[in-house]
GROMACS .gro file of C-alpha atoms in nm:
model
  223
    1UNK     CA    1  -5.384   0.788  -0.811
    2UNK     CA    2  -5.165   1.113  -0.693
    3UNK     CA    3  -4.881   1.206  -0.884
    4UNK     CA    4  -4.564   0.999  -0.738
    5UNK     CA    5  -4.741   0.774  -0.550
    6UNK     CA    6  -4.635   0.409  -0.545
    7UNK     CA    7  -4.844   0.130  -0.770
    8UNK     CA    8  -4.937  -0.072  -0.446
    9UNK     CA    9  -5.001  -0.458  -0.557
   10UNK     CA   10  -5.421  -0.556  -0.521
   11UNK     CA   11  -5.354  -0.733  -0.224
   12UNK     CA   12  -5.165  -0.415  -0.058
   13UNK     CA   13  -5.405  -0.244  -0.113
   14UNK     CA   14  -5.719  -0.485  -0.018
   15UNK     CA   15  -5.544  -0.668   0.235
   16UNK     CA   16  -5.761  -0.590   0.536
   17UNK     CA   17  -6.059  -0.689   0.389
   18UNK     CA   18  -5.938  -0.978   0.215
   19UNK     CA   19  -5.819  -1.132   0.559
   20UNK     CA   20  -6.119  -1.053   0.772
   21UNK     CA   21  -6.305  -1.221   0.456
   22UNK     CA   22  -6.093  -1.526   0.449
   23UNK     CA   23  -6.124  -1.559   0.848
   24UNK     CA   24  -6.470  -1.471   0.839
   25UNK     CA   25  -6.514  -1.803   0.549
   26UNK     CA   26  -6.293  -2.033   0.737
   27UNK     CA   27  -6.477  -2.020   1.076
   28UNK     CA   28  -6.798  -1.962   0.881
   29UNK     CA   29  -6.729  -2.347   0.782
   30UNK     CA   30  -6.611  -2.488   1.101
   31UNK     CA   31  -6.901  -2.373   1.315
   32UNK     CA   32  -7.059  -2.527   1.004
   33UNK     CA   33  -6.917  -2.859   1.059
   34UNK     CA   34  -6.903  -2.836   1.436
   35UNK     CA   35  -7.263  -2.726   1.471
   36UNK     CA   36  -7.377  -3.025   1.202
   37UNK     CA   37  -7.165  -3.291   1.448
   38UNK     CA   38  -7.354  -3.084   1.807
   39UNK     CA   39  -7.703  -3.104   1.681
   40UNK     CA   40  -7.669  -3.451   1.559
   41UNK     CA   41  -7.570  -3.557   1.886
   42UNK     CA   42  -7.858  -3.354   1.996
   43UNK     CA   43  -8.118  -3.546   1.772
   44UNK     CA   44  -7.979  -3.898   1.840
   45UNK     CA   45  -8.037  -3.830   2.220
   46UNK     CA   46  -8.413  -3.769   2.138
   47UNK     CA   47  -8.364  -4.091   1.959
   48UNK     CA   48  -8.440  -3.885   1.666
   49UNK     CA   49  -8.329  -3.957   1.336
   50UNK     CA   50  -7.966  -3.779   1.198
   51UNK     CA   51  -7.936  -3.550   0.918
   52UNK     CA   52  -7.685  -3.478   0.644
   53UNK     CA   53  -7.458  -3.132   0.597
   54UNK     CA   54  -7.659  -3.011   0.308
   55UNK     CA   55  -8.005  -3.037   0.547
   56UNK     CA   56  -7.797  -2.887   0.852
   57UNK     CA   57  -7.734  -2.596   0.658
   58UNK     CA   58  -8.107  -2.501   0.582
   59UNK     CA   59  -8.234  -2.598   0.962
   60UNK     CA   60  -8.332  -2.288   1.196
   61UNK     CA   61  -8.046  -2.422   1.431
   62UNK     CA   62  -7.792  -2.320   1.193
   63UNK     CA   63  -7.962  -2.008   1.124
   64UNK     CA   64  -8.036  -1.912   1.442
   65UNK     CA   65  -7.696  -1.968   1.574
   66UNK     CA   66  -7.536  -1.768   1.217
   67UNK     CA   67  -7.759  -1.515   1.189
   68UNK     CA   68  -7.810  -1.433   1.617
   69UNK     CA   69  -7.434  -1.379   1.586
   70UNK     CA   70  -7.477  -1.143   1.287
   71UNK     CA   71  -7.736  -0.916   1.454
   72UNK     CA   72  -7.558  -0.861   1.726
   73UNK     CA   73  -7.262  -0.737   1.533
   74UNK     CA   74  -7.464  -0.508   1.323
   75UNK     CA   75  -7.663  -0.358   1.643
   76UNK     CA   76  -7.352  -0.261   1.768
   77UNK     CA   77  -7.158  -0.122   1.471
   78UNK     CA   78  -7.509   0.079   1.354
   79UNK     CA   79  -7.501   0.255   1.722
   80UNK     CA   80  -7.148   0.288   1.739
   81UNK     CA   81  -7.146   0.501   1.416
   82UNK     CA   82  -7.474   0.719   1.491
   83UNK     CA   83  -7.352   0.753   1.899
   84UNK     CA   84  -6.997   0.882   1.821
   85UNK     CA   85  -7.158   1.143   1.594
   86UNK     CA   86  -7.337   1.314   1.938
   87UNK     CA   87  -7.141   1.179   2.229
   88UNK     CA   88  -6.768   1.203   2.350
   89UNK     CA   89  -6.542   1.020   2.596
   90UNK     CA   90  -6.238   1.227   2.715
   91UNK     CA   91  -5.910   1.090   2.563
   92UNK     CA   92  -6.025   0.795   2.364
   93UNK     CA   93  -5.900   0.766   2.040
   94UNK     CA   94  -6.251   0.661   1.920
   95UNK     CA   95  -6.419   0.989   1.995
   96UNK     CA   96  -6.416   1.325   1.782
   97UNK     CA   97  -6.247   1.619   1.983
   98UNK     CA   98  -6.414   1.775   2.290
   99UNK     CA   99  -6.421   2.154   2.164
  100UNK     CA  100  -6.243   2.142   1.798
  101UNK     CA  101  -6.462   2.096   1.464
  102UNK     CA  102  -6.383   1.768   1.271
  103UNK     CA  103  -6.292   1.681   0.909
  104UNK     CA  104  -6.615   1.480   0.932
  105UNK     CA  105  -6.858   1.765   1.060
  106UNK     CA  106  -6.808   1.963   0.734
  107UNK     CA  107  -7.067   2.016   0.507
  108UNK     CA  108  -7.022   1.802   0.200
  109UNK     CA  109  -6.858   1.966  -0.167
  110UNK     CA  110  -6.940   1.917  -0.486
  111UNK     CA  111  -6.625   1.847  -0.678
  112UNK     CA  112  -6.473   1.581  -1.013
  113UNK     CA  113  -6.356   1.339  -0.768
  114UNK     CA  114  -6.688   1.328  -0.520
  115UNK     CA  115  -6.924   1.032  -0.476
  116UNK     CA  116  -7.198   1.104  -0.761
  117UNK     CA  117  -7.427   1.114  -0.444
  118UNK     CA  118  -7.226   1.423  -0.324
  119UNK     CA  119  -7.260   1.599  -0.702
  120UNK     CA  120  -7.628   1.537  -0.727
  121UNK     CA  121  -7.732   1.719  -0.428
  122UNK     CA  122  -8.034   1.746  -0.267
  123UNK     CA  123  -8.244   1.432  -0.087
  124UNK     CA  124  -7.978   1.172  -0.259
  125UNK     CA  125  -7.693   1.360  -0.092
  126UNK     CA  126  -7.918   1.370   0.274
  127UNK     CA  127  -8.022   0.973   0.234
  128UNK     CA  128  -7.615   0.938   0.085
  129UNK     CA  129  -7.466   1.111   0.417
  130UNK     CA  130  -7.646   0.914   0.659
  131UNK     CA  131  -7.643   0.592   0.456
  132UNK     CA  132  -7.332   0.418   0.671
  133UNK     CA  133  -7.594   0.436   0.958
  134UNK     CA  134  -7.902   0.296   0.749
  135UNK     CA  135  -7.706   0.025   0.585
  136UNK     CA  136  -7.611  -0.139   0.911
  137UNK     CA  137  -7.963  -0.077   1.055
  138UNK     CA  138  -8.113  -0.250   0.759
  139UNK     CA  139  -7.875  -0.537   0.811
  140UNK     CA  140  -7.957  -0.587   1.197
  141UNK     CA  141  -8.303  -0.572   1.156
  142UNK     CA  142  -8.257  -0.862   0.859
  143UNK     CA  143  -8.064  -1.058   1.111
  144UNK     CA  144  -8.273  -1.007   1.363
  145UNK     CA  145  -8.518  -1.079   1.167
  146UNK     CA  146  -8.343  -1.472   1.021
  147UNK     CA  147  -8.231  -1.546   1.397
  148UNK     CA  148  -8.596  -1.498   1.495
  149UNK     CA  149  -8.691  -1.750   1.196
  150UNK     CA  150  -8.436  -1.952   1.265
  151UNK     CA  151  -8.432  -2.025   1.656
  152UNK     CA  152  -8.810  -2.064   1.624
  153UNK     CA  153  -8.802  -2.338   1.358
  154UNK     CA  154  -8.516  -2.495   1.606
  155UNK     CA  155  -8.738  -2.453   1.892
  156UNK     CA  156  -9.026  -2.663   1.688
  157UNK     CA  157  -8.832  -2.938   1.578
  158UNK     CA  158  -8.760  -3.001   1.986
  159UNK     CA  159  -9.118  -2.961   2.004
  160UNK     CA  160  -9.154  -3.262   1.796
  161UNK     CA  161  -8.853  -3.438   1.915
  162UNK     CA  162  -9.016  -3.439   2.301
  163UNK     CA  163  -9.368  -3.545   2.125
  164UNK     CA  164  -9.497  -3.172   2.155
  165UNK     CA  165  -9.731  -2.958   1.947
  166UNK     CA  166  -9.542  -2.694   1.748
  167UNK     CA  167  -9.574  -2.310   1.848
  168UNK     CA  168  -9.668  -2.011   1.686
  169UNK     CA  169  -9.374  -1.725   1.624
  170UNK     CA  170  -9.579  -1.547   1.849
  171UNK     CA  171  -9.576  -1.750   2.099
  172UNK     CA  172  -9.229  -1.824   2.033
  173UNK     CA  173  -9.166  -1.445   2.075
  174UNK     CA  174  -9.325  -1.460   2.444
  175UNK     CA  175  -9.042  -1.685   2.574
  176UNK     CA  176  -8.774  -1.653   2.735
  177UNK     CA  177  -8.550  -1.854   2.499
  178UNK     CA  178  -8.510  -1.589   2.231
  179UNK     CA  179  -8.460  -1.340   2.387
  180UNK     CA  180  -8.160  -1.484   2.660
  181UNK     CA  181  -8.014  -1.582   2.282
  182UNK     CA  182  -8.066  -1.233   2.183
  183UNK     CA  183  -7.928  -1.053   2.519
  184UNK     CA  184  -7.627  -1.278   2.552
  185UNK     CA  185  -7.494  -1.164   2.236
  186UNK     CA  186  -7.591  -0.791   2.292
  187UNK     CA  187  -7.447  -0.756   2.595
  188UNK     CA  188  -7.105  -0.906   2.438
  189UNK     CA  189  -7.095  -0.666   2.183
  190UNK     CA  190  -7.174  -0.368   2.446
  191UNK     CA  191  -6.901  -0.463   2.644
  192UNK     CA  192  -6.609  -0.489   2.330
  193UNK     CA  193  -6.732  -0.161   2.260
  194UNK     CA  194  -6.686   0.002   2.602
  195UNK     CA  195  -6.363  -0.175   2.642
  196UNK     CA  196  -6.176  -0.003   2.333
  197UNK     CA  197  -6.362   0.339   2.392
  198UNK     CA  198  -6.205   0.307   2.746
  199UNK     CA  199  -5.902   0.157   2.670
  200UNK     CA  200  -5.718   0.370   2.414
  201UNK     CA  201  -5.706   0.655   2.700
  202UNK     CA  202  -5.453   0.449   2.814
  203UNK     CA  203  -5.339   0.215   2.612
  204UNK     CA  204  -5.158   0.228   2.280
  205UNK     CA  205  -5.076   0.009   1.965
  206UNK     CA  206  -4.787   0.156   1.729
  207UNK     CA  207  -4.917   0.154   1.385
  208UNK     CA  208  -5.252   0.093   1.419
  209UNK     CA  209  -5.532   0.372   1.305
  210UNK     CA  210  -5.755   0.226   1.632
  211UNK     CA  211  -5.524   0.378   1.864
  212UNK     CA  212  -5.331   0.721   1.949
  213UNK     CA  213  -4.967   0.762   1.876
  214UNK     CA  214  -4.785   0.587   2.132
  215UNK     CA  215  -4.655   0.963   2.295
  216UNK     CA  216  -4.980   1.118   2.301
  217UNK     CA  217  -5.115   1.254   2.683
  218UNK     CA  218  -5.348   0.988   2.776
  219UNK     CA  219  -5.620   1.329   2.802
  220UNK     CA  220  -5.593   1.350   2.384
  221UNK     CA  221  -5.895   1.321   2.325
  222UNK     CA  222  -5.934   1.173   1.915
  223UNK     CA  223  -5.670   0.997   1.727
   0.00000   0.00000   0.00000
C-alpha cells in the first residue's frame, strides 16, 4: 500500500468481483431449478419417467446448457484480448491508440514489486506475458469440450426416450444439433462485442473505466 493511501474495507476493494460472483451463483441456481422443472416436463411427455435435482445436475442437459453458455463466453473474451493487441477501431474506448505507444506495449522490468514471473526472466516471463490469452483458450476449449459431452449424452437419452438406438460422439458431431447450439451462442457473444467496440465512439458512461470521459471528441481513439 502507497504511503497516504486510504485502508479501503475488503469489500471496497473486491467489490466487483464479489458481485459478478454472487450474480453469477444466484442465476447459476435458478437455471438450475428452472432447467430441472423444463426437462421434467420434457421426460413426462415421452411418458418417460421424472428425475430428482441431485440426478438433473449430473445429466448432459444440464451440462450442455451450463457449459455451451461458458464456451461461448470464453471464445469471445480469449479473442477479444489477443485481437485488440493487433487491431484498432477509430475512437473506441476499447482500442489502444492509432499512432501513440501504450503502457501495455512496453517491454516488461524486473523490479521488488514485479510478478515473480517478470523477475525470473526468460521462457516463464514469454509463457507469463501471454498467459491472459492461454488461460481463456484453455478454458473454451474445456467448455467446449463439457458442452460437447454434455448435449451428446442429452441427445441419447431422447434417443431412448423415442425408442432409438444411441449414437456415437462422432456421429453426434456430424449433426446439425450441436453445432446450431454452438453458433447461437457465438454469434451472441460476437455481436456484444461489436456493440461496445462501436458504441463508446459515441456514447459515454461517467465513472466507468469501459468508457471515455464524458467530454472526450467522439474521434479519441483509447480511453
Amino acid at each position: 500500500m502507497k504511503p497516504g493511501s486510504k485502508k479501503h474495507s475488503y469489500l471496497y476493494r473486491n467489490g466487483l468481483t464479489i458481485v459478478f460472483l454472487s450474480l453469477f451463483i444466484v442465476t447459476l441456481a435458478a437455471q438450475a431449478i428452472t432447467g430441472w422443472k423444463k426437462h421434467n416436463q420434457d421426460l413426462q411427455e415421452d411418458h418417460a419417467p421424472e428425475i430428482g435435482l441431485t440426478t438433473y445436475l449430473q445429466s448432459g442437459h444440464f451440462i450442455s446448457a451450463t457449459f455451451e453458455n461458458f464456451e461461448s463466453e470464453f471464445l469471445q473474451m480469449a479473442l477479444y484480448v489477443l485481437l485488440t493487441v493487433s487491431l484498432r477501431q477509430i475512437g473506441s474506448a476499447e482500442s489502444k491508440s492509432l499512432d501513440e505507444p501504450e503502457e501495455v506495449d512496453r517491454e516488461p522490468k524486473p523490479s521488488k514489486d514485479a510478478p515473480w514471473a517478470v523477475r525470473k526472466g526468460g521462457w516463464i516471463l514469454k509463457l507469463y506475458s501471454n498467459s491472459l490469452s492461454i488461460c481463456f483458450g484453455i478454458l473454451f476449449m474445456a467448455s467446449w469440450g463439457m458442452h460437447l459431452y454434455g448435449s451428446w449424452q442429452n441427445h441419447n437419452v431422447e434417443q431412448l426416450a423415442k425408442h432409438l438406438p444411441k449414437e456415437s460422439v462422432t456421429a453426434y458431431l456430424g449433426q446439425a444439433e450441436f453445432w446450431f447450439e454452438t453458433f447461437q451462442n457465438w454469434q451472441s457473444e460476437f455481436l456484444s462485442v461489436a456493440s461496445i467496440v462501436f458504441l463508446t465512439i459515441y456514447l459515454r458512461q461517467k465513472g466507468s473505466p469501459e468508457s471515455k470521459p464524458v467530454d472526450a471528441p467522439h474521434m479519441e481513439t483509447g480511453k
